[in-house]
Short mmCIF file of C-alpha atoms in Angstrom, two decimals:
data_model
loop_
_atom_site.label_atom_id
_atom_site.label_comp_id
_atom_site.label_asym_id
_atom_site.label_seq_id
_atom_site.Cartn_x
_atom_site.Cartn_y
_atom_site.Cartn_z
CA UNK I 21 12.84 0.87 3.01
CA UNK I 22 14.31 1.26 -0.84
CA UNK I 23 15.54 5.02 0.51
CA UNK I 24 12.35 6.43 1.22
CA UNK I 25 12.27 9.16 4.33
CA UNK I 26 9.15 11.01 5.73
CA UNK I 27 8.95 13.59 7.60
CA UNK I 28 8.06 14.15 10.66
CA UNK I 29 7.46 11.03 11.71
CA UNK I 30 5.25 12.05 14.70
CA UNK I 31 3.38 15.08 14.86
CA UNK I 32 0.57 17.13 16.85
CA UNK I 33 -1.38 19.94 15.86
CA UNK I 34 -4.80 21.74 16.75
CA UNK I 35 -7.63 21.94 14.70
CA UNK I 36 -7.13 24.55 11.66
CA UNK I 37 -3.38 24.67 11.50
CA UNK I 38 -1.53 23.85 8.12
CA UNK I 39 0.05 20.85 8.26
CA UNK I 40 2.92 19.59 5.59
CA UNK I 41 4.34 16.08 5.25
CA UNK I 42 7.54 15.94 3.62
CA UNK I 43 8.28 12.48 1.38
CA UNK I 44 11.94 12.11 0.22
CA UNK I 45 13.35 9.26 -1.97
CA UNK I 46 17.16 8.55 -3.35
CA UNK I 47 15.41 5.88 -5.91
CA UNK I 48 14.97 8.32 -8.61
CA UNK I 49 11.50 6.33 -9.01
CA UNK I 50 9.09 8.22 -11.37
CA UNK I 51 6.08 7.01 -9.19
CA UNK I 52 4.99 8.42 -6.05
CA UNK I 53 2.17 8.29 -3.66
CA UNK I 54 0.35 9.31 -0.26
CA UNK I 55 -2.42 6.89 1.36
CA UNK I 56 -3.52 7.52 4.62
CA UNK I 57 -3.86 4.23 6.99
CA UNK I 58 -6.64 3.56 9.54
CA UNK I 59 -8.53 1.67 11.35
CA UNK I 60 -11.12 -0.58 9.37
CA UNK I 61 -10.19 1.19 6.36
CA UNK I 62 -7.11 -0.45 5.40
CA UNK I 63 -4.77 1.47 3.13
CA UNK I 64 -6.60 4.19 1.12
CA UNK I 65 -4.99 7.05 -1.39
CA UNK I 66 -4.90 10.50 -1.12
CA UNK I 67 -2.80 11.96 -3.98
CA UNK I 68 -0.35 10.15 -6.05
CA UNK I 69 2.17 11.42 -8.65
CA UNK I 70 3.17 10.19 -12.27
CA UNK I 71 6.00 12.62 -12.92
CA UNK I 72 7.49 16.11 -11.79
CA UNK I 73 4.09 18.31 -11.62
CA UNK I 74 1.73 15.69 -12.55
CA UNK I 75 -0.37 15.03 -9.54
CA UNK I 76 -4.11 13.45 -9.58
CA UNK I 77 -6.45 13.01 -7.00
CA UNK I 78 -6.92 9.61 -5.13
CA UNK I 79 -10.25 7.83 -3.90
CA UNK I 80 -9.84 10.02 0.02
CA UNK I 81 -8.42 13.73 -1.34
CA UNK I 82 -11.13 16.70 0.23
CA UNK I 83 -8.61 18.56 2.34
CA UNK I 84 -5.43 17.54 0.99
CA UNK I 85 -3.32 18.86 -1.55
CA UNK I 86 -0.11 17.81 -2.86
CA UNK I 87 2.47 19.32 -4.66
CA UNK I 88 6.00 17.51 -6.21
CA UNK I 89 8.45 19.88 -7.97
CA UNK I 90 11.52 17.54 -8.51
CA UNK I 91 11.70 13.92 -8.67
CA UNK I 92 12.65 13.01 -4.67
CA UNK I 93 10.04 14.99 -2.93
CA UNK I 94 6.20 14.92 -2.66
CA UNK I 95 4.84 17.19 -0.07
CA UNK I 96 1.28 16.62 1.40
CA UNK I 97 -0.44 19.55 2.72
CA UNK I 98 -3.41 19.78 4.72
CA UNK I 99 -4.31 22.78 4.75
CA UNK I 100 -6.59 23.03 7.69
CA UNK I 101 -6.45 20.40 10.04
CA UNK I 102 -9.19 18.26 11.41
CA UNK I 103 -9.94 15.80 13.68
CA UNK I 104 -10.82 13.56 10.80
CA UNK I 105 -7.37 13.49 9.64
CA UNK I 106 -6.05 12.38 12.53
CA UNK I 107 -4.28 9.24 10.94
CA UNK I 108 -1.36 7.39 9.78
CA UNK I 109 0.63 8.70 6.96
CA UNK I 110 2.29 6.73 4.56
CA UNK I 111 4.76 7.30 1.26
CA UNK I 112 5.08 4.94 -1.37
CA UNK I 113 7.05 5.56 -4.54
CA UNK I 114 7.49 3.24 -7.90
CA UNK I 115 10.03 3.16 -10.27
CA UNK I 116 9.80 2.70 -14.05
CA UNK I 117 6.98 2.31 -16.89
CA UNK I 118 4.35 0.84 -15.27
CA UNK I 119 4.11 -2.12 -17.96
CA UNK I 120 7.65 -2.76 -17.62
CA UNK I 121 8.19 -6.27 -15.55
CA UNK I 122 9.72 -5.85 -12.04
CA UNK I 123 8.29 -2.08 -11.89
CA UNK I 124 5.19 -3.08 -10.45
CA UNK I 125 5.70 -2.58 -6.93
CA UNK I 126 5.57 -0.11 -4.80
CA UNK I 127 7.61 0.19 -1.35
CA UNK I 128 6.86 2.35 1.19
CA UNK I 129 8.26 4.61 3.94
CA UNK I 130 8.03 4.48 7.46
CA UNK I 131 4.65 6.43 7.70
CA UNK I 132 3.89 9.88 9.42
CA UNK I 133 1.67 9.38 12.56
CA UNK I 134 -0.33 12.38 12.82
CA UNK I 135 -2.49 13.68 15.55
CA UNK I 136 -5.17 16.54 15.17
CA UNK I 137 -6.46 17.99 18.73
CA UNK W 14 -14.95 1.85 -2.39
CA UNK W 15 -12.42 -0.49 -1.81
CA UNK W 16 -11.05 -2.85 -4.68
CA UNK W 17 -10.16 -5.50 -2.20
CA UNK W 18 -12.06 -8.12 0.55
CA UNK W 19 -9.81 -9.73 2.82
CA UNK W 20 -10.67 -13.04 4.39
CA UNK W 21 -10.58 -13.86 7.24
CA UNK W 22 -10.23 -9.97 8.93
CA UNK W 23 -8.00 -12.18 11.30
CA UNK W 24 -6.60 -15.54 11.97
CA UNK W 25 -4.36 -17.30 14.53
CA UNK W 26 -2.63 -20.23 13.91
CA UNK W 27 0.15 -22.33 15.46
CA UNK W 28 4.27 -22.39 14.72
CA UNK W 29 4.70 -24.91 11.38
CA UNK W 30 0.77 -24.83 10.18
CA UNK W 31 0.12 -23.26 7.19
CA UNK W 32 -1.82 -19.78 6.98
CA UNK W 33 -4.31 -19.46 3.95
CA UNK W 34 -6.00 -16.09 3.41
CA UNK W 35 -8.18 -14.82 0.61
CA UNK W 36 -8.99 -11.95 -1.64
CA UNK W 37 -11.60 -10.69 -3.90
CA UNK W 38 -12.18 -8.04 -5.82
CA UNK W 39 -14.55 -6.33 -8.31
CA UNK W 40 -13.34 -5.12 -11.43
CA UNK W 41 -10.74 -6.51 -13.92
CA UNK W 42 -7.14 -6.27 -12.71
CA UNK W 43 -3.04 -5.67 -14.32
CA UNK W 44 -2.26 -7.34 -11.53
CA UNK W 45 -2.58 -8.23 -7.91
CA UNK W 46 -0.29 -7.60 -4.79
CA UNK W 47 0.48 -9.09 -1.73
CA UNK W 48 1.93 -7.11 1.05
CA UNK W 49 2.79 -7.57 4.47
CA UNK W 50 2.78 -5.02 7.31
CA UNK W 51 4.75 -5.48 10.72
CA UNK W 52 2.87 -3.82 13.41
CA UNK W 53 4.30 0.07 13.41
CA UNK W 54 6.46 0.10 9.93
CA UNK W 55 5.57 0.12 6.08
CA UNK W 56 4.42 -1.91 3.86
CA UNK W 57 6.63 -4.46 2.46
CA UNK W 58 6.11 -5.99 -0.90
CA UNK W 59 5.82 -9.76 -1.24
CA UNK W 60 4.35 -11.05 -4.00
CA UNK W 61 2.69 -9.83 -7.21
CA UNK W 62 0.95 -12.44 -9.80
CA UNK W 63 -0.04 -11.03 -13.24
CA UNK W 64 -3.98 -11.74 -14.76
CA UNK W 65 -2.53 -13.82 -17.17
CA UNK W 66 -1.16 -16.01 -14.72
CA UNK W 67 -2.65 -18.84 -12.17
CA UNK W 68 0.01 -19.66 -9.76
CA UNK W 69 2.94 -18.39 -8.68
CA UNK W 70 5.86 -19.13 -5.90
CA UNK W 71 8.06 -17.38 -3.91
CA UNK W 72 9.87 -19.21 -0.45
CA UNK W 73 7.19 -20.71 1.36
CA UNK W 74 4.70 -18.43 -0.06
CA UNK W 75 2.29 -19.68 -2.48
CA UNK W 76 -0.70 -17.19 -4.48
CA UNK W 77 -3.42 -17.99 -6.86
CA UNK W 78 -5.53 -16.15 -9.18
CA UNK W 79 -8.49 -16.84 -10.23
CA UNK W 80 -10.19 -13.97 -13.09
CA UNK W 81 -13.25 -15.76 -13.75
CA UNK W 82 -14.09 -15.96 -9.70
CA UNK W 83 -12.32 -12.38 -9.16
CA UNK W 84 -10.67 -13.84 -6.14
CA UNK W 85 -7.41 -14.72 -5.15
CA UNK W 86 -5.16 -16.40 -1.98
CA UNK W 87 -2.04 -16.49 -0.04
CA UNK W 88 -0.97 -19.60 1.20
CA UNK W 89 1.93 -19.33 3.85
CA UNK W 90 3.76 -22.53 4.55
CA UNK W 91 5.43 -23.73 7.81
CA UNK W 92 4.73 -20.42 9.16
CA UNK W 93 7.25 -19.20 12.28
CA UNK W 94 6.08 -16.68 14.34
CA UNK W 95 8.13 -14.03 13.28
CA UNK W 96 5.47 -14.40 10.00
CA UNK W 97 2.95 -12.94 12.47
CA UNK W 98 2.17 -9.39 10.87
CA UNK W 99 -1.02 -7.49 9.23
CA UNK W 100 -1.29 -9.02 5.11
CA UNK W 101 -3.05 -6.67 2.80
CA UNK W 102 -4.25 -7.82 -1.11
CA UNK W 103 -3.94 -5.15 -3.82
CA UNK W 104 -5.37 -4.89 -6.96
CA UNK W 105 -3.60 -2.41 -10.14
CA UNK W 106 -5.28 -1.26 -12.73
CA UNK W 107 -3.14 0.69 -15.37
CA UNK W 108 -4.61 3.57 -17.62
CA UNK W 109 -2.09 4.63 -19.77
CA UNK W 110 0.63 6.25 -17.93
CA UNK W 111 -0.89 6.11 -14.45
CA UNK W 112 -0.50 3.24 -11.90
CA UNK W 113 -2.64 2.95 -8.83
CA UNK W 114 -3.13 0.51 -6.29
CA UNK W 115 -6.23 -0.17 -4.31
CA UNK W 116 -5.79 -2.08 -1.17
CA UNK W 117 -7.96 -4.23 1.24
CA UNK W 118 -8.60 -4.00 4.97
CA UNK W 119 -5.93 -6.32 5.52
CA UNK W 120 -5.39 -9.88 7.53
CA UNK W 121 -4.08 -10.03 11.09
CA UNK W 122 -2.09 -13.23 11.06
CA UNK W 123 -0.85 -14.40 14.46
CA UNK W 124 1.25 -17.20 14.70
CA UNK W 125 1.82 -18.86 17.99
CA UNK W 126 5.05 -20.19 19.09
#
């Protein structure tokens, strides 16, 4: 898995509580990125990051924020948990400019499956 | 919306037959991915073929591209059934420093022993 952790991998929470997903890499990759995975949606992203404090906002971000302060961690917070966001949670980083050949793809963690009562 | 159409949403085939599946998307392309996705992990990377390219190889997989069409497919040959996994298509578009992939639904692929 190229050295990517997340953390937890399982959790539960109720409905309102913060919530914060911890994504570590040892790749010193420049890219990194949080999709959430579902049912009939495929693979879909949240936040991603182009460098230390430069986040933007993917296609599925209301109720997520993100924050990354040095290169091997990007947290994902929700900050008020809903049912909706009762999914799977997956980490991707990518290394490199993203012209450069063999920087092009991403690889993933082990995903975060979280449950919201 | 999603970048990506996977076709078919799922397909079952036997030990040593070949498994095509098919992509298309909507808007120009960098480049398009292949991954592959064993039931409970990550993705896994398998293949990526450029828009200035037409064919490429890797093992017994096999992916074309076709720009004009917007479409493109996976051909796995002699498949085994440890090839039986979800297969997602992803499309990158890159604007200036940023890199972003949007993926399909994704392919079951079952392969019978």
């Amino acid at each position: 898995d190229a050295g990517i952790t997340q953390s937890p991998r399982h959790k539960v929470t109720e409905t309102g509580t913060p919530v914060t997903l911890r994504c570590h890499q040892t790749e010193n990759h420049r890219y990194m990125y949080w999709y959430r995975q579902d049912p009939g949606h495929g693979l879909r992203l949240i936040h991603y990051s182009y460098g230390v404090k430069d986040t933007d906002k993917g296609e599925v971000s209301d109720g997520y924020s993100v924050s990354r302060s040095k290169t091997e961690d990007f947290l994902l917070t929700l900050e008020s948990a809903t049912s909706s966001q009762t999914s799977v949670y997956f980490c991707a980083t990518k290394g490199g400019l993203a012209t450069l050949v063999g920087f092009n793809e991403q690889f993933f963690g082990p995903g975060t499956r979280l449950t919201v009562l | 919306s999603q970048q990506g159409e996977e076709d078919p949403q799922a397909l079952s085939i036997q030990e040593g037959e070949n498994a095509t599946m098919n992509c298309s998307y909507k808007t120009s392309i960098n480049n398009l991915q292949w991954y592959r996705q064993n039931s409970g992990r990550g993705l896994v990377h398998l293949i990526l073929i450029r828009s200035n390219e037409r064919e490429k190889h890797s093992g017994r997989l096999r992916v074309t591209l076709d720009t004009s069409k917007k479409s493109s497919s996976l051909l796995i040959t002699a498949s085994r059934a440890a090839d039986t996994a979800s297969y997602f298509c992803a499309t990158e578009r890159l604007t200036g420093a940023n890199s972003k992939l949007t993926f399909g639904k994704g392919i079951t692929l079952s392969v019978r022993p």
